[in-house]
Coordinates of C-alpha atoms and ligand atoms in Angstrom, one line a residue:
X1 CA -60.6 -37.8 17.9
X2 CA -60.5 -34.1 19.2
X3 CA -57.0 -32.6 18.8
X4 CA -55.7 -31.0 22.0
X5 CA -53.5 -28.4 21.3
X6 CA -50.7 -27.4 23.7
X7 CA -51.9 -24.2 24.7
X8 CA -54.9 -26.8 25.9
X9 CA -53.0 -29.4 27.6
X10 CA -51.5 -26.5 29.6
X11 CA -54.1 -24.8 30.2
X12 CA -56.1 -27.7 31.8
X13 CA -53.0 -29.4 33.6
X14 CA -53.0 -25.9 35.1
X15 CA -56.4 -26.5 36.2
X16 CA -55.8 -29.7 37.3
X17 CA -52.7 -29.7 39.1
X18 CA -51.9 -26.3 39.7
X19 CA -48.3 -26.5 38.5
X20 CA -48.1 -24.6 35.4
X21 CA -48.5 -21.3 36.4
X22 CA -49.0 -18.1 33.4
X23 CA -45.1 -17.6 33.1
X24 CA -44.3 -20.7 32.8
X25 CA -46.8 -21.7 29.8
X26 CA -45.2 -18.9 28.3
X27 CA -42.1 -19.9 28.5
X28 CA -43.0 -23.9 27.2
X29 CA -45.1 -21.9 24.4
X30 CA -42.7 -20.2 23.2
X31 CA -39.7 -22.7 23.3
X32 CA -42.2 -25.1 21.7
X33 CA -42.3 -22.1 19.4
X34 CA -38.6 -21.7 18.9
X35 CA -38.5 -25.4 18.4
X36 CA -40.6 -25.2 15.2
X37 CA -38.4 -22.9 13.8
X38 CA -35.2 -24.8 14.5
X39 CA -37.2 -27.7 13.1
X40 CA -37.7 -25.2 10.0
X41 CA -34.1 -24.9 9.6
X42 CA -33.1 -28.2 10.2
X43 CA -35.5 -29.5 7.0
X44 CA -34.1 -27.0 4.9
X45 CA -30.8 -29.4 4.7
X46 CA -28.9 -28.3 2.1
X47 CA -31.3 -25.9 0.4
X48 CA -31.0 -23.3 3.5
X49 CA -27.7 -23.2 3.1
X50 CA -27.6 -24.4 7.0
X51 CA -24.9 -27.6 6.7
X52 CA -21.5 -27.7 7.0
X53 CA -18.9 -26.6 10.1
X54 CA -17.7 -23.6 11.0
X55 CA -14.4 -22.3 11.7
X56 CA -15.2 -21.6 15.5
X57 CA -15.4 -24.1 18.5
X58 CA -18.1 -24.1 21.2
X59 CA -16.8 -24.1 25.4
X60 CA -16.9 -28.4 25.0
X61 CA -13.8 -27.9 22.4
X62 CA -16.5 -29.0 19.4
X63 CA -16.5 -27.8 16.1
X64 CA -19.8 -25.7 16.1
X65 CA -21.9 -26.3 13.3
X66 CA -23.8 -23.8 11.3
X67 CA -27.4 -25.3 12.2
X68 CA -25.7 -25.7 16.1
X69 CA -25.0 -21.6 16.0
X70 CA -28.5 -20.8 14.6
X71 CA -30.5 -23.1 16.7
X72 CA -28.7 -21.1 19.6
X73 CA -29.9 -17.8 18.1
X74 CA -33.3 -18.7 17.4
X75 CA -33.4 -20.1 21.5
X76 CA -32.1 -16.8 22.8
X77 CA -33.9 -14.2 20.8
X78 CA -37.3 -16.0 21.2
X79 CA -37.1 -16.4 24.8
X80 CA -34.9 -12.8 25.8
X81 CA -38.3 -10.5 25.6
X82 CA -41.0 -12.2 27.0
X83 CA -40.4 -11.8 30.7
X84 CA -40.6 -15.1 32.1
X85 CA -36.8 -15.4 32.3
X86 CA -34.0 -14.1 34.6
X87 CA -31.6 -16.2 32.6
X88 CA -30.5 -18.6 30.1
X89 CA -27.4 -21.1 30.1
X90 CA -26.6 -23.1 26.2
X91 CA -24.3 -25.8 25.6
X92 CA -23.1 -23.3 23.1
X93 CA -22.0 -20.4 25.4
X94 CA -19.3 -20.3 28.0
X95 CA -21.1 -18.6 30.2
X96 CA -24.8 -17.5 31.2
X97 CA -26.9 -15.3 28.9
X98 CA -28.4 -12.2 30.8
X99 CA -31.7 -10.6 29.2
X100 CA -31.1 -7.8 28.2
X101 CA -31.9 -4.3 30.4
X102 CA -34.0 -3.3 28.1
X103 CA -36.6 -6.3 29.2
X104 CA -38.3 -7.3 32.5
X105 CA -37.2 -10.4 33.8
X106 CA -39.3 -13.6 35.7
X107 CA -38.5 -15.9 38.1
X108 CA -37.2 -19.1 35.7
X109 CA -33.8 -19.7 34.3
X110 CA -33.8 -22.0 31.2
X111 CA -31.0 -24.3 29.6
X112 CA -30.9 -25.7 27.0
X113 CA -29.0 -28.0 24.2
X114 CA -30.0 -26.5 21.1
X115 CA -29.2 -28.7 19.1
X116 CA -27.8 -32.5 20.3
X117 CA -26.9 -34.8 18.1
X118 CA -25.0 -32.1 15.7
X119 CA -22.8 -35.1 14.2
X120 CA -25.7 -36.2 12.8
X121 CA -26.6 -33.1 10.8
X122 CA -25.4 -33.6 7.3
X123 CA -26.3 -37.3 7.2
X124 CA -29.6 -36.4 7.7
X125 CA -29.9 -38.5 11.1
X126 CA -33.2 -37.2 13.8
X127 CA -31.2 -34.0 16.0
X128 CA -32.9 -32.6 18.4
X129 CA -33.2 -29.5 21.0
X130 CA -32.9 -30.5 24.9
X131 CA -34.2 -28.1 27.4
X132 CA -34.5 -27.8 31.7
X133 CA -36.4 -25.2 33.5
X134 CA -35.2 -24.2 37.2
X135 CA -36.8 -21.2 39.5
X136 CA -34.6 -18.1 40.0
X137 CA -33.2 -18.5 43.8
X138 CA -35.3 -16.1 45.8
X139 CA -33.9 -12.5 46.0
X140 CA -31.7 -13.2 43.5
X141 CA -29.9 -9.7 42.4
X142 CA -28.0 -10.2 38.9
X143 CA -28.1 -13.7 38.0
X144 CA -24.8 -16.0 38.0
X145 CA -24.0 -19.6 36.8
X146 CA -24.3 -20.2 40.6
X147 CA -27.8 -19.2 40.5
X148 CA -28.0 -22.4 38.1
X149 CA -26.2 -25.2 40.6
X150 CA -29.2 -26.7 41.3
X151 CA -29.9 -30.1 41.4
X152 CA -32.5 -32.0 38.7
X153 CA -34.8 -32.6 41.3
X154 CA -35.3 -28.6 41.1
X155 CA -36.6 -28.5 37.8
X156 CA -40.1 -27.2 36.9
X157 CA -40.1 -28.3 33.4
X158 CA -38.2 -30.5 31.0
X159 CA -38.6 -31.2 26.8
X160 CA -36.8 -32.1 23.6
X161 CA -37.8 -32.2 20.4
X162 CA -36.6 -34.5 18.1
X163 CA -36.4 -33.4 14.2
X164 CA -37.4 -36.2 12.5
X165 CA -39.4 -38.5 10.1
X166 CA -42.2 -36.6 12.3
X167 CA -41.9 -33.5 14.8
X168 CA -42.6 -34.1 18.1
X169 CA -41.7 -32.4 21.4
X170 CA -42.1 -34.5 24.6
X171 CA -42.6 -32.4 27.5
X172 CA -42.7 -32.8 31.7
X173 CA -43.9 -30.7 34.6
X174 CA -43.5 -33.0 37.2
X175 CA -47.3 -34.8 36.2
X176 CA -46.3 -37.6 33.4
X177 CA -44.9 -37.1 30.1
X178 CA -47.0 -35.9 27.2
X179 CA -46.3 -35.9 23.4
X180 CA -47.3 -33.2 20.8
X181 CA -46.6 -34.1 16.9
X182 CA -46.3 -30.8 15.1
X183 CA -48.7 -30.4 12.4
X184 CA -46.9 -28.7 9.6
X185 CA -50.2 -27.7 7.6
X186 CA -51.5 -25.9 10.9
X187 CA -48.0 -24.7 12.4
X188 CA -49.2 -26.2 15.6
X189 CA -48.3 -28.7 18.0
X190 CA -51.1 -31.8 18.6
X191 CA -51.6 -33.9 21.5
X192 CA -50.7 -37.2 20.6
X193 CA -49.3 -39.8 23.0
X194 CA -50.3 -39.0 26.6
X195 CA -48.6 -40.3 30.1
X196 CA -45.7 -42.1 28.3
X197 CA -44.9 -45.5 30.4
X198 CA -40.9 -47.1 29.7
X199 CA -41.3 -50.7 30.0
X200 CA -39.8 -51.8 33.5
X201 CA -37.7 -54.5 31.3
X202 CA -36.3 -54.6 28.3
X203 CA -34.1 -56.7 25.8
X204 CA -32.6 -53.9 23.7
X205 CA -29.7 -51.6 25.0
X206 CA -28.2 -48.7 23.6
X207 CA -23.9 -47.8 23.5
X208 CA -21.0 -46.6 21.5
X209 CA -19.4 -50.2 21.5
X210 CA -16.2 -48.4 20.2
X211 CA -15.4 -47.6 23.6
X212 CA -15.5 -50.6 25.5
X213 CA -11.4 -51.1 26.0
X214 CA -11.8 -47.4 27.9
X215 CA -14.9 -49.0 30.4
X216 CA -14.8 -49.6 34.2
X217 CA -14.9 -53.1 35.2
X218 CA -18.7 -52.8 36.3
X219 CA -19.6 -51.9 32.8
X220 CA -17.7 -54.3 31.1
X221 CA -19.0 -57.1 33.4
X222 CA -22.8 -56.0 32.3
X223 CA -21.6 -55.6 29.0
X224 CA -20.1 -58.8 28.5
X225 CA -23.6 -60.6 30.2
X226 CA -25.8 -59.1 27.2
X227 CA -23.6 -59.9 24.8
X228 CA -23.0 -63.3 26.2
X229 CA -27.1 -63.8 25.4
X230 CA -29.1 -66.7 26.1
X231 CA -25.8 -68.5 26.5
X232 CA -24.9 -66.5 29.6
X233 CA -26.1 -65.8 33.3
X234 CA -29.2 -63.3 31.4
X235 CA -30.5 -66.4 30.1
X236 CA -31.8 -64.2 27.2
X237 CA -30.4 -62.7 23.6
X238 CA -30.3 -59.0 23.5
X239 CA -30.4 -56.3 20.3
X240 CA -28.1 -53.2 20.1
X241 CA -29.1 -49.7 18.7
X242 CA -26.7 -46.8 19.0
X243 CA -28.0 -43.6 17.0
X244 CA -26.1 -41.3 18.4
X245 CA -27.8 -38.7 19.1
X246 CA -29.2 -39.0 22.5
X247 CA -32.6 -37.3 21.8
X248 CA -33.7 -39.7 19.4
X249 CA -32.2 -42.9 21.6
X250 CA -34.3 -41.5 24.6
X251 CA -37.6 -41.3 22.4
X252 CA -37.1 -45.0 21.0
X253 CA -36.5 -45.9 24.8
X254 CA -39.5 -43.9 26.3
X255 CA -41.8 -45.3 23.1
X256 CA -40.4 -49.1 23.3
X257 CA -38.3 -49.4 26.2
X258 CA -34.5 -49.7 26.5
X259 CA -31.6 -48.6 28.1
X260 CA -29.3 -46.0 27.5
X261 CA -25.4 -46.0 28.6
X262 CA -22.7 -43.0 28.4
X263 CA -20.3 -44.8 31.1
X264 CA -17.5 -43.0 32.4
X265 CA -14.0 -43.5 30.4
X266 CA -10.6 -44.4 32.3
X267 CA -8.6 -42.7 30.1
X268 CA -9.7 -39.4 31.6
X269 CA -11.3 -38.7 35.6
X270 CA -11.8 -35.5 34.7
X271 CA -14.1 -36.1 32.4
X272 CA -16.5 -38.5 33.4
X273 CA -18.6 -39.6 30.3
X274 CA -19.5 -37.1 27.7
X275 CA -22.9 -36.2 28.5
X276 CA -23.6 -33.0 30.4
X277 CA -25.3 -32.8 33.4
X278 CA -27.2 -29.3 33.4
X279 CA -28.5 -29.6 29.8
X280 CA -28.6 -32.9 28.8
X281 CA -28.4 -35.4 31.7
X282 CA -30.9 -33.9 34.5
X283 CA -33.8 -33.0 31.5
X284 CA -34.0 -36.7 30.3
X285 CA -33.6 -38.0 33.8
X286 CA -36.6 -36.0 34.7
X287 CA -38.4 -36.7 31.7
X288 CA -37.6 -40.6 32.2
X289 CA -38.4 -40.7 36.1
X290 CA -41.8 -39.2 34.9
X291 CA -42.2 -42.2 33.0
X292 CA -41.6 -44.7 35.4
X293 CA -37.9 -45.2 34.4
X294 CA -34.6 -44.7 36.2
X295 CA -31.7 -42.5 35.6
X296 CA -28.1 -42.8 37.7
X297 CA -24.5 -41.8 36.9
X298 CA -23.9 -45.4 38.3
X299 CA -24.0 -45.2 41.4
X300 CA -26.5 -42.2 42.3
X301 CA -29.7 -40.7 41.0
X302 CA -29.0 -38.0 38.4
X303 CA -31.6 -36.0 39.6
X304 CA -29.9 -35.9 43.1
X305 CA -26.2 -34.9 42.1
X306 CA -25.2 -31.3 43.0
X307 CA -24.0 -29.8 40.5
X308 CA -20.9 -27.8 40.7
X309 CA -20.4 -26.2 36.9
X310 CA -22.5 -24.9 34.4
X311 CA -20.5 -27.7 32.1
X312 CA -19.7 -30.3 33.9
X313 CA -20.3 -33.9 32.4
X314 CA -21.7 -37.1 34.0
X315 CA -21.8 -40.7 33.1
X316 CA -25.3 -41.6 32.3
X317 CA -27.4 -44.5 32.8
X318 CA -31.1 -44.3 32.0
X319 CA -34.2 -46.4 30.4
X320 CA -36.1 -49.2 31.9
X321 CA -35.6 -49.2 35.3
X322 CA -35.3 -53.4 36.0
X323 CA -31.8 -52.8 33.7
X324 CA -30.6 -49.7 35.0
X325 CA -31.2 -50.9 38.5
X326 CA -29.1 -54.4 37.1
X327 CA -25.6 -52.0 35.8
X328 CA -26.3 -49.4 38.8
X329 CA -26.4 -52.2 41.6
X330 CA -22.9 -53.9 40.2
X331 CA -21.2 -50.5 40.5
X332 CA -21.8 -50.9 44.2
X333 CA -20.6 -54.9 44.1
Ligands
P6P401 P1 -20.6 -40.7 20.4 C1 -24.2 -36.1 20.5 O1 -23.0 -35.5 20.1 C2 -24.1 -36.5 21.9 O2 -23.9 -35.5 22.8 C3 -25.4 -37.3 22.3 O3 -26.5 -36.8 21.6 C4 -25.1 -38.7 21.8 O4 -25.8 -39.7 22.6 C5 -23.6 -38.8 22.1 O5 -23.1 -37.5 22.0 C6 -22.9 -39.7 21.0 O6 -21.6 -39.8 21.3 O7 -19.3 -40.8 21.2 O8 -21.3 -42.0 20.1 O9 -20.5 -39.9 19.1

């Protein structure tokens, strides 16, 4: 079969659908590019000298690990020069990252998680990088992390990689999701599952169990049906899988179907759910919409909340849409 490249899948959605203009293939070429030396790093385990914590904490209170603070650096300096960017936000950096004076900027601002999943680092578990595109506000003068409060439905562009058995960057601009498996022989990324489809239903769901006691009721009342099985008002026996690193969940999910759940916690309103919504939430929402699924905090599309900070967190609720619509419609019981 002829390998498409990703330089020629861009090139000809371009043609097709008019939605990838120059700047922004350069900027999905060259975090694809970044990617593959994160994914470098990352299968150096032990031998790069790249495991291990650090003494410093990132902005969500984490321990930062050494692959968590490279993975940043790689993200920064291989997107700063190229022009394509007024600005970057990280899950790893209080505040926006301004390109430097010295180089033009371009009309997109890029986010990104550099590297989910860190807990899962020096147990050799798939991590992976998490990434969201948004247009520069017209006539914006020197960017701020207001610039960035922009819904999901704004994005241009939305990827991750996962670091795995295999490679592979998934990617959407808003016509399907595409997958490209990175030959490591040739260095470059192949085209190898195109228009990814989630199954509408699914038996298989995916949660940190550990959590239930902290659970609103709705969630403990869908909980309780799957585990209840065939014996209970699903009529059907269910399977669990919790990885714990949401990159790798979503690719089982958008490859076999599922659904995904980071529910809000009473113990805390200020901090609904872990996940966060610029970087984390509103890229796999898009990337999951694109592939037929849904994605809600609950109650509401992800892709429709305003956002308010660059950090804020949001319950999440994604996967195969006949079960997310199921949990989503008994939070408005
Ligand atoms: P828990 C990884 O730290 C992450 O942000 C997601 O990738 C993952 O889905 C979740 O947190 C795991 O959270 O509470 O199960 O460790």
């Amino acid at each position: 079969m002829k390998r498409i490249s990703l330089t020629q899948y861009l090139v000809e959605e371009q043609r097709q659908h008019n939605t990838i203009p120059a700047e922004l293939r350069l900027l999905i070429e060259v975090v694809a590019r970044a990617c593959k030396t994160i994914s470098h790093s990352v299968g150096k385990g032990a031998l790069g000298d790249v495991l291990g914590a650090l003494e410093s904490e990132n902005v969500q209170g984490e321990v930062q690990k050494k692959l968590d603070v490279i993975s940043n650096e790689i993200l920064l300096e291989a997107n700063e020069w190229g022009g394509h960017l007024a600005a970057m936000a990280s899950e790893e950096m209080e505040s926006i990252h301004q390109i430097p004076n010295r180089y033009p900027k371009g009309e997109y601002m890029l986010l990104f998680d550099p590297l989910d999943g860190s807990s899962n680092i020096d147990v050799n578990v798939s991590i992976g990088t998490i990434f969201s595109v948004l247009r520069a506000p017209e006539g914006m003068g020197q960017p701020t992390e207001q610039d960035f409060m922009q819904p999901g439905s704004k994005q241009v562009a939305a990827g991750y990689a996962v670091y795995g058995p295999q490679t592979m960057l998934v990617l959407t601009t808003g016509n399907g999701v595409n997958c490209f498996t990175l030959d490591r022989e040739m260095g470059s990324w192949v085209l190898t599952q195109r228009d990814m489809k989630i199954p509408t239903t699914t038996k298989e769901f995916a949660i940190n169990m550990s959590n239930q006691r902290h659970w609103h009721p709705p969630v403990q009342r869908y909980i309780n049906e799957l585990l209840a099985g065939s014996a209970g008002v699903r009529g059907t026996d269910f399977n669990m899988r919790w990885i714990a690193s949401m990159v790798a969940d979503v690719h089982r999910i958008l490859n076999r179907g599922g659904i995904f759940m980071y529910p809000a916690d009473i113990r805390d309103p200020s901090k609904p759910g872990k996940l966060r919504l610029m970087y984390e939430a509103n890229p796999m929402a898009f990337i999951v919409e694109q592939a037929g699924g849904m994605a809600t905090d609950g109650k509401h599309r992800i892709l429709d909340i305003q956002p308010e900070k660059l950090h804020q967190r949001v319950p999440v609720f994604l996967g195969s849409r006949d079960e997310v619509a199921v949990v989503t419609g008994y939070h408005h019981a």
